[in-house]
Short mmCIF file of C-alpha atoms and ligand atoms in Angstrom, two decimals:
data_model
loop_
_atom_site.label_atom_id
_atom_site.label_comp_id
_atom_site.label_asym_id
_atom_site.label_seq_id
_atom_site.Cartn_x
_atom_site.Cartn_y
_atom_site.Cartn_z
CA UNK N 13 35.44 -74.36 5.66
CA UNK N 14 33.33 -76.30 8.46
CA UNK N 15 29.75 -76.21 8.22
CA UNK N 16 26.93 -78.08 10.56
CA UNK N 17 25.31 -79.74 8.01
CA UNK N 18 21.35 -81.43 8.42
CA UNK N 19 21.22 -83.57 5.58
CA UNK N 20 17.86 -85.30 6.55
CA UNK N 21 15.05 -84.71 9.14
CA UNK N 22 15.28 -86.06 12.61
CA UNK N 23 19.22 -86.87 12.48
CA UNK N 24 22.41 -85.30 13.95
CA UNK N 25 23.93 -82.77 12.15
CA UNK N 26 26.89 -83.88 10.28
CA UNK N 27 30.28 -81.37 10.23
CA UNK N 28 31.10 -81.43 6.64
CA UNK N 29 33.88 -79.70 4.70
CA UNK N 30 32.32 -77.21 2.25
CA UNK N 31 34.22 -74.43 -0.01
CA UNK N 32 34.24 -70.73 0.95
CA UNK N 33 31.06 -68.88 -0.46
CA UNK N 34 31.85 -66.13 -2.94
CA UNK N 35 30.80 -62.70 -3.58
CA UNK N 36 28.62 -63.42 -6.43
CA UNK N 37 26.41 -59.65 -6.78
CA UNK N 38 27.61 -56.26 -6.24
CA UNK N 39 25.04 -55.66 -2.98
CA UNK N 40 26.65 -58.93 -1.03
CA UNK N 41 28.67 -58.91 2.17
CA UNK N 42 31.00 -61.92 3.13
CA UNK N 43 30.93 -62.06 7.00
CA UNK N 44 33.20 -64.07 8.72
CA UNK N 45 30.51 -65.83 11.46
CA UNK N 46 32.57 -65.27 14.58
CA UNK N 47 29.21 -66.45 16.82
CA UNK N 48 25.96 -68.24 15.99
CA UNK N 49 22.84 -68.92 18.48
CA UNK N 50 21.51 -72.02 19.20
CA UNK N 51 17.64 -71.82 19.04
CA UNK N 52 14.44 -73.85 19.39
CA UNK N 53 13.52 -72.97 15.50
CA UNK N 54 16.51 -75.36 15.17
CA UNK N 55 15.18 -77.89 17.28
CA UNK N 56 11.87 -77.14 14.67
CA UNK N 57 13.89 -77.69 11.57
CA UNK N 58 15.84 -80.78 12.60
CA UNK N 59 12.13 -82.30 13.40
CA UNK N 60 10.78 -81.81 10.20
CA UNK N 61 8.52 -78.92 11.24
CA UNK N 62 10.14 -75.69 9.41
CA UNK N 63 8.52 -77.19 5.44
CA UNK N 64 5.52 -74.80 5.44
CA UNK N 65 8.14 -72.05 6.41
CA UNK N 66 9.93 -73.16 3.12
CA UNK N 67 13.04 -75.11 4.55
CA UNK N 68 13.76 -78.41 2.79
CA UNK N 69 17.22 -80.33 3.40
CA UNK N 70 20.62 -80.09 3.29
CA UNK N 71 20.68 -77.21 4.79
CA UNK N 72 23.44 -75.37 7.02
CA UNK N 73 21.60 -74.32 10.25
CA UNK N 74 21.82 -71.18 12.49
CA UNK N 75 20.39 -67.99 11.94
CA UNK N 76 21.32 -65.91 15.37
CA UNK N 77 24.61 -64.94 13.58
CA UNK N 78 26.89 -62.52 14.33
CA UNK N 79 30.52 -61.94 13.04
CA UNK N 80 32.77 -59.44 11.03
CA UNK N 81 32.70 -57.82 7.70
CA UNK N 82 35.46 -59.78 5.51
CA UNK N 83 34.62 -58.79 1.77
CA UNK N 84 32.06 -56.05 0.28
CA UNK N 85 30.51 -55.93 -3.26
CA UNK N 86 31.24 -52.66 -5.41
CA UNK N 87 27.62 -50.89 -4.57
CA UNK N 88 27.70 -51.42 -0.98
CA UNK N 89 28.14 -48.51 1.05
CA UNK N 90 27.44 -48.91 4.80
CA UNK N 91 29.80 -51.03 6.10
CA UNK N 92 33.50 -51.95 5.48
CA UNK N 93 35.71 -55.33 6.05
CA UNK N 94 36.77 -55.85 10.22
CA UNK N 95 33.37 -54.12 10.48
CA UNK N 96 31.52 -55.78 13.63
CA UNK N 97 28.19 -57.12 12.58
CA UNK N 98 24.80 -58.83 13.21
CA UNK N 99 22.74 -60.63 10.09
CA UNK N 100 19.04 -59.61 9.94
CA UNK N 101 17.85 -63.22 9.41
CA UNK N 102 15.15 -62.76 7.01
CA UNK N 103 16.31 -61.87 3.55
CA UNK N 104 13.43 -59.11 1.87
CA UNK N 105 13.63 -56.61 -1.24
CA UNK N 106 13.22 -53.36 0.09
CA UNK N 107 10.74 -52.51 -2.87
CA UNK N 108 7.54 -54.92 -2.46
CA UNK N 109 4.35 -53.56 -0.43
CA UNK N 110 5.12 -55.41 2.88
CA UNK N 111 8.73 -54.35 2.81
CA UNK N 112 7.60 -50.62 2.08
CA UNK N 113 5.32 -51.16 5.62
CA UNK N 114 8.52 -52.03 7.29
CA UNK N 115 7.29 -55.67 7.45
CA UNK N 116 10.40 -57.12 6.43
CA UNK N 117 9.94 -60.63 7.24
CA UNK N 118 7.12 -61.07 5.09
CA UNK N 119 8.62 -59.78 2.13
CA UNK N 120 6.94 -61.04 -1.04
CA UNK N 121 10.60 -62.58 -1.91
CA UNK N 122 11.14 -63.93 1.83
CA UNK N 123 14.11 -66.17 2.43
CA UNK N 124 15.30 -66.96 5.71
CA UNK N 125 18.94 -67.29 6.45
CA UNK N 126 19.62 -71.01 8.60
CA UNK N 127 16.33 -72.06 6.99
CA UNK N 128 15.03 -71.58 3.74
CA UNK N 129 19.14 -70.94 3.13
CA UNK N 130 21.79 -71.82 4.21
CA UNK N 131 22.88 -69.95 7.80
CA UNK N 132 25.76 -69.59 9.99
CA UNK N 133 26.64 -73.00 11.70
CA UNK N 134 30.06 -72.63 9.46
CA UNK N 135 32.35 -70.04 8.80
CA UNK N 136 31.64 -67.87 6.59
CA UNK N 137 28.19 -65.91 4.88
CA UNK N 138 27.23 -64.23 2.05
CA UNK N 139 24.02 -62.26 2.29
CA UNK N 140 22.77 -58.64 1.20
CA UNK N 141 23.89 -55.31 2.30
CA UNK N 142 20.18 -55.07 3.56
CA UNK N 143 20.66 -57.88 5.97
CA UNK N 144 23.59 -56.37 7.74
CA UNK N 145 23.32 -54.78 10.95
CA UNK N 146 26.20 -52.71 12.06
CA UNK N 147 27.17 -52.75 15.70
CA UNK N 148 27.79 -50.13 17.73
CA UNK N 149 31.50 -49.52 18.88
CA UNK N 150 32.28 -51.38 22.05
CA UNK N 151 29.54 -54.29 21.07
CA UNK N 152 31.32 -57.87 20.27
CA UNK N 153 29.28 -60.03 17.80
CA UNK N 154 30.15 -62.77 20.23
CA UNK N 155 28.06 -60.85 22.55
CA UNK N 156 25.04 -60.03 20.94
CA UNK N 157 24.40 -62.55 18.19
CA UNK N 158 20.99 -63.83 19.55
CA UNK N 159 19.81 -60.80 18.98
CA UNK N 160 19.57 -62.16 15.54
CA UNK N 161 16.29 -63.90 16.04
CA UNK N 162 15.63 -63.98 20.28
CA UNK N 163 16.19 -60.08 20.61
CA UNK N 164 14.12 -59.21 17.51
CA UNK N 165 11.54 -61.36 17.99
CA UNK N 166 11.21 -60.47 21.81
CA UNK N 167 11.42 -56.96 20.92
CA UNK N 168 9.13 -57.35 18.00
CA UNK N 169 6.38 -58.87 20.75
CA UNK N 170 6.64 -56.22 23.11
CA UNK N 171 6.74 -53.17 20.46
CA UNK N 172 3.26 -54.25 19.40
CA UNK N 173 1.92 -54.48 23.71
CA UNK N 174 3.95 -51.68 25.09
CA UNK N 175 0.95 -49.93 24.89
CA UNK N 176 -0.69 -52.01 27.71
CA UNK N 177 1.73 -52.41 30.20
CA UNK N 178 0.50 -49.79 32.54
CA UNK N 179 1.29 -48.95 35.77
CA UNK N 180 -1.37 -51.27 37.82
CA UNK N 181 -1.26 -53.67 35.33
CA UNK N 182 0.41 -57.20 35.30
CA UNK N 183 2.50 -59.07 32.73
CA UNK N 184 2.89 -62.95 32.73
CA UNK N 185 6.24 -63.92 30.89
CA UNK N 186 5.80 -67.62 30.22
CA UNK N 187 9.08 -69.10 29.75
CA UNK N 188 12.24 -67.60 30.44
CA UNK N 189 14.64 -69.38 28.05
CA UNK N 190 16.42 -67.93 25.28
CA UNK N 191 13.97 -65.58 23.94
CA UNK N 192 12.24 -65.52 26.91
CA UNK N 193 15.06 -64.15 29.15
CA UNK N 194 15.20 -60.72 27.10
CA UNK N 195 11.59 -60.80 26.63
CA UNK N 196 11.56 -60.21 30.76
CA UNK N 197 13.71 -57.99 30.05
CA UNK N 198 12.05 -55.98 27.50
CA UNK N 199 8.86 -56.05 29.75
CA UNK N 200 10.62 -54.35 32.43
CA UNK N 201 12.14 -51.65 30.30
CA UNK N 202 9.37 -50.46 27.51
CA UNK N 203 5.55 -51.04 30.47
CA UNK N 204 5.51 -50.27 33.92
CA UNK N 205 3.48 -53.50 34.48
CA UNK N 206 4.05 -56.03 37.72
CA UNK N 207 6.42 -58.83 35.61
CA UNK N 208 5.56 -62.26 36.75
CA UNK N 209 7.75 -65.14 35.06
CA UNK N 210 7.04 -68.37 35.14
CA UNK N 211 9.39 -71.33 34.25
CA UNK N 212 9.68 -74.96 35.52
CA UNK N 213 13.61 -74.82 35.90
CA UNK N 214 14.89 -73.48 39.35
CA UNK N 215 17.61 -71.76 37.44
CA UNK N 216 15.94 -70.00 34.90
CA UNK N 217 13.40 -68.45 37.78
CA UNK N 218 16.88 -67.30 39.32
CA UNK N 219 17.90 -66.00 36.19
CA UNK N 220 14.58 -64.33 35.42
CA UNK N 221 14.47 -62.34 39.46
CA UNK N 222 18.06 -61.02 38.72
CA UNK N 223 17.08 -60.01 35.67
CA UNK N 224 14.21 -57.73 37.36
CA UNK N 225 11.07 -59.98 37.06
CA UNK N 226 9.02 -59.10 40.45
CA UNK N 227 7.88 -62.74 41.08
CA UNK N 228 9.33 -65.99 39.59
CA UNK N 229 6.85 -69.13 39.59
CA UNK N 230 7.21 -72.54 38.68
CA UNK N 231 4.82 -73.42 35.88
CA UNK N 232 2.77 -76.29 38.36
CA UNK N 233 -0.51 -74.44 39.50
CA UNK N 234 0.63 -71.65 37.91
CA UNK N 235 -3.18 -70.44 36.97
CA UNK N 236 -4.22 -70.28 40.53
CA UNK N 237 -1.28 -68.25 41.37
CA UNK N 238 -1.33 -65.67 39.13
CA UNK N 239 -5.13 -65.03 39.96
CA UNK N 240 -4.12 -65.66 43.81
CA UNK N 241 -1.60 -62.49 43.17
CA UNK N 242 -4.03 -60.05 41.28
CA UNK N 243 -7.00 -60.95 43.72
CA UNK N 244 -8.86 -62.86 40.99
CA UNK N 245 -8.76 -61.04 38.32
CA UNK N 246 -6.32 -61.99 36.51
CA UNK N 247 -2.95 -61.08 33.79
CA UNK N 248 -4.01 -58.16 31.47
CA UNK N 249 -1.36 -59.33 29.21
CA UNK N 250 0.13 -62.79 28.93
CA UNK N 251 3.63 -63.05 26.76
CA UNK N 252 4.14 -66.87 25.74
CA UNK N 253 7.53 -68.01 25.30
CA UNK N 254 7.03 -71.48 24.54
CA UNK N 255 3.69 -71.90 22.82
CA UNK N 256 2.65 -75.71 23.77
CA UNK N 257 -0.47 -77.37 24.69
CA UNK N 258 0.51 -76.68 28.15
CA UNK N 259 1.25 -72.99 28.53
CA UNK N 260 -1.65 -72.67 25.81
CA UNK N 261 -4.59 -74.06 28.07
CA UNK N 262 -2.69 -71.81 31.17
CA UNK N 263 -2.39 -68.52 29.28
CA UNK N 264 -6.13 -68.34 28.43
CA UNK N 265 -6.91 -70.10 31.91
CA UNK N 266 -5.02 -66.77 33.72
CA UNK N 267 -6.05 -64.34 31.54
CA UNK N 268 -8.56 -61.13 32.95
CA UNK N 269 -11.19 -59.15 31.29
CA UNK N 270 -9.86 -57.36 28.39
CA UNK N 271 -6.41 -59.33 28.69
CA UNK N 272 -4.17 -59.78 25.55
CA UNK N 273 -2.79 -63.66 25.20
CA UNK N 274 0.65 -62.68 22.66
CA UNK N 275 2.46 -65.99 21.83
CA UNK N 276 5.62 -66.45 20.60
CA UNK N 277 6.99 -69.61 20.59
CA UNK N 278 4.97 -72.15 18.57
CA UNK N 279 4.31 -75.71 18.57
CA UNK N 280 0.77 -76.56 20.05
CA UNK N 281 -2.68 -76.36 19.48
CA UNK N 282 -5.16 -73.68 20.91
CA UNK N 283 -8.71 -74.23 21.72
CA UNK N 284 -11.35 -71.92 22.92
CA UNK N 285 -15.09 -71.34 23.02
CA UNK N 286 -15.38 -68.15 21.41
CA UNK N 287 -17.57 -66.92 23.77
CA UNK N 288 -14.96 -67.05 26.40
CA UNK N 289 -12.80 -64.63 24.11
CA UNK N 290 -15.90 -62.11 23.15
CA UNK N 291 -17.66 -62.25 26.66
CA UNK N 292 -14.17 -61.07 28.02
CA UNK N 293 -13.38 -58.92 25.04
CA UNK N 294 -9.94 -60.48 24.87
CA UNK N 295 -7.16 -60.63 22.44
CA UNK N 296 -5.03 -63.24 21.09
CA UNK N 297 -2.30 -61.94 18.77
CA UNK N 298 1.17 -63.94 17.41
CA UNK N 299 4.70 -62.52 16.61
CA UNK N 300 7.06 -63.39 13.72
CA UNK N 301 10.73 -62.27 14.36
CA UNK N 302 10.58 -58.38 13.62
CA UNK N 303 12.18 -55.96 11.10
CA UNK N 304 15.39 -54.91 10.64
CA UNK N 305 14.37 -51.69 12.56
CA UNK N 306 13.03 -54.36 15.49
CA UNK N 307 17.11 -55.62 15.53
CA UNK N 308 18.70 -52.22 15.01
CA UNK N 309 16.49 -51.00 17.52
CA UNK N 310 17.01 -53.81 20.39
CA UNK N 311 21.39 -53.71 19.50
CA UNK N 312 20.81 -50.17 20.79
CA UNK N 313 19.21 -50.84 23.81
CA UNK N 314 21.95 -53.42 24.66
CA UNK N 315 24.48 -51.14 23.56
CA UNK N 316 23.03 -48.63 26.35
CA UNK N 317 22.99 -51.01 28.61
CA UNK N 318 19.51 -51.28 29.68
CA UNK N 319 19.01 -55.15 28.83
CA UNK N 320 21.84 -58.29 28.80
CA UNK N 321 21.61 -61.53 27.24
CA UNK N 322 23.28 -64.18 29.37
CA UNK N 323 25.35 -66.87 27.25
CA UNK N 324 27.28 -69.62 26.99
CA UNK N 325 29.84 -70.36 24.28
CA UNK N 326 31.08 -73.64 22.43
CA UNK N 327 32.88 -74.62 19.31
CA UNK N 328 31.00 -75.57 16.80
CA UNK N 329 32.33 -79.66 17.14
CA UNK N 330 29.75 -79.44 19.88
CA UNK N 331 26.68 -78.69 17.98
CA UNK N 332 25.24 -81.82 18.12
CA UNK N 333 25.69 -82.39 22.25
CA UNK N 334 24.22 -78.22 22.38
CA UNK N 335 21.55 -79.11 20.72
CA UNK N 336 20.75 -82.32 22.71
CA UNK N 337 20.79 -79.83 26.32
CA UNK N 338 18.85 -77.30 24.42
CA UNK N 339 16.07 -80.05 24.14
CA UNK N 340 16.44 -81.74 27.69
CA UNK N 341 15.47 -78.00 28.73
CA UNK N 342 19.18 -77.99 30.10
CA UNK N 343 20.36 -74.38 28.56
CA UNK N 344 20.09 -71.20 30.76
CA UNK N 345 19.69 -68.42 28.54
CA UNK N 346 21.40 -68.60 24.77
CA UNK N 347 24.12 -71.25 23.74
CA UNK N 348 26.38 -69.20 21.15
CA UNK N 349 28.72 -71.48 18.53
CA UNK N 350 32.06 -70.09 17.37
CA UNK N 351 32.75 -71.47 13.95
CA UNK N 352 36.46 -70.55 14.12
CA UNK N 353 37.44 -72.27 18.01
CA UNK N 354 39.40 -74.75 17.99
CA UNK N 355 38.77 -77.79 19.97
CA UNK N 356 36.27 -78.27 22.55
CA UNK N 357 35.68 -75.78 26.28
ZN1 ZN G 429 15.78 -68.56 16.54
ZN1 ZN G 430 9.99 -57.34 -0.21
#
């Protein structure tokens, strides 16, 4: 079979030839991967960032993956073969403390499928029953595969703020990219807050107003306008999509008194005086992906059609060239790899 191999740090990925993985315990589940998201945390890995998560190299990428059951072991008992399905990326026991919380994905055992193993940039997957996600009739994997990592870890972020989004209140959505898009979304649909997104790209501040944000801003003197539009006082909670030194420095520079500053993506450096934080009594809180409950839970909101992801699909040939838009900030929404296209379109 084809897999999308990184076989050191900072290169291409290479399309290799690799044999079909077998059903080795009686708890697996061979999925064939009809659809795999394209992600940032890729972008991570290939730059040599993902080690203290774990990941070393070769390793098959892609952990947004969605496909259909195509083998079971003997024990396993909640899904069949031609069974649509997504895979819960992080792998986790079901038996130590954190996984008894419901914190799956920090699982004294944690492995992470498309990082610390192999994922599903190739054809087919083993993993545990307790990774599989069944989907709803009606639901294509093709259509819902983020969900893998940017619907769980969207929904995982707003879960944990719902709480706050009250009517009167407003939400900043920084970034409305992959994640970002259903984290918009999610905003609209679990607070009653005012949703402002901000984004630099035209497009994705399109995306994000037909998507139901009430204001779209470009990121450039984005501070003063969000305390233009709450006269002063500021975002009570701040969701931040991309996590660099930029949208760092802007999140605490817009937050108000009592705000919450919730980052999600990762990648810079944050610095402030404490006494900013405890004069203000503000929060600053980070997100990991979510739990299996997190995935089940945001497949069902989909599946009731009260949030969308918006996609675009390519064989997996075009990894490399996906990748390379994903970077130059190029992608609207989620680029989705089929493993089994032929060709390129
Ligand atoms: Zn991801
Ligand atoms: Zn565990």
């Amino acid at each position: 079979m084809k897999a999308a191999v990184l076989n050191d740090y900072n290169q291409a990925l290479e399309l290799e030839d690799r044999p079909e993985p077998e059903i080795t315990r009686p708890n697996q589940v061979r999925v064939k991967i009809e659809a795999a998201g394209v992600c940032s945390t890729d972008l991570h890995a290939i730059d040599g960032e993902m080690g203290p998560a774990g990941m070393e190299v070769p390793r098959v990428l892609g952990h947004e993956n969605g496909g259909r059951v195509d083998a079971v072991g003997d024990l396993v008992t909640t899904v069949s073969a031609g069974d649509p399905v997504l895979i819960y990326p992080p792998h986790s026991c079901g038996v130590c403390v954190n996984c008894r919380r419901g914190l799956d994905m920090h699982c004294e055992h944690h492995q992470f499928t498309g990082l610390t193993l192999d994922g599903g940039f190739t054809e087919y997957l083993v993993v545990s029953e307790r990774e599989i996600v069944p989907l709803p009739s009606g639901i294509e994997p093709v259509d819902v595969a983020p969900h893998s990592d940017a619907g769980i870890t969207a929904y995982h972020a707003l879960k944990r703020v719902a709480h706050l989004m009250l009517p009167g209140t407003t939400t900043v959505v920084l970034g409305a990219g992959g994640v970002g898009h259903v984290g918009l979304q999610l905003a609209r649909e679990l607070g009653s807050s005012r949703v402002l997104v901000v984004d630099p790209h035209p497009d994705r501040r399109k995306l994000a107003e037909e998507l139901g944000a009430d204001e779209a801003l470009d990121s450039a003197g984005v501070v003063d306008a969000v305390r233009d539009l709450t006269d002063g006082r500021g975002a009570d909670l701040v969701l931040d999509f991309v996590g660099n030194d930029q949208t760092h420095g802007d999140a605490l520079g817009m937050l108000g008194l009592t705000g919450t500053y919730s980052m999600i993506g990762f990648g810079g450096t944050i610095t402030v005086p404490s006494v900013a934080l405890v004069s203000q009594e503000q929060t600053v809180r980070a997100n990991l992906v979510g739990s299996w409950t997190d995935l089940w839970e945001v497949v069902q909101l989909h599946a009731a059609g009260r949030i969308t992801l918006k996609t675009e699909t390519h064989p997996l040939d075009e990894v490399n060239e996906v990748l390379g838009r994903l970077r130059e900030g190029d992608i609207t929404g989620r680029a989705v790899l089929l493993p089994h296209a032929n060709g390129s379109g």
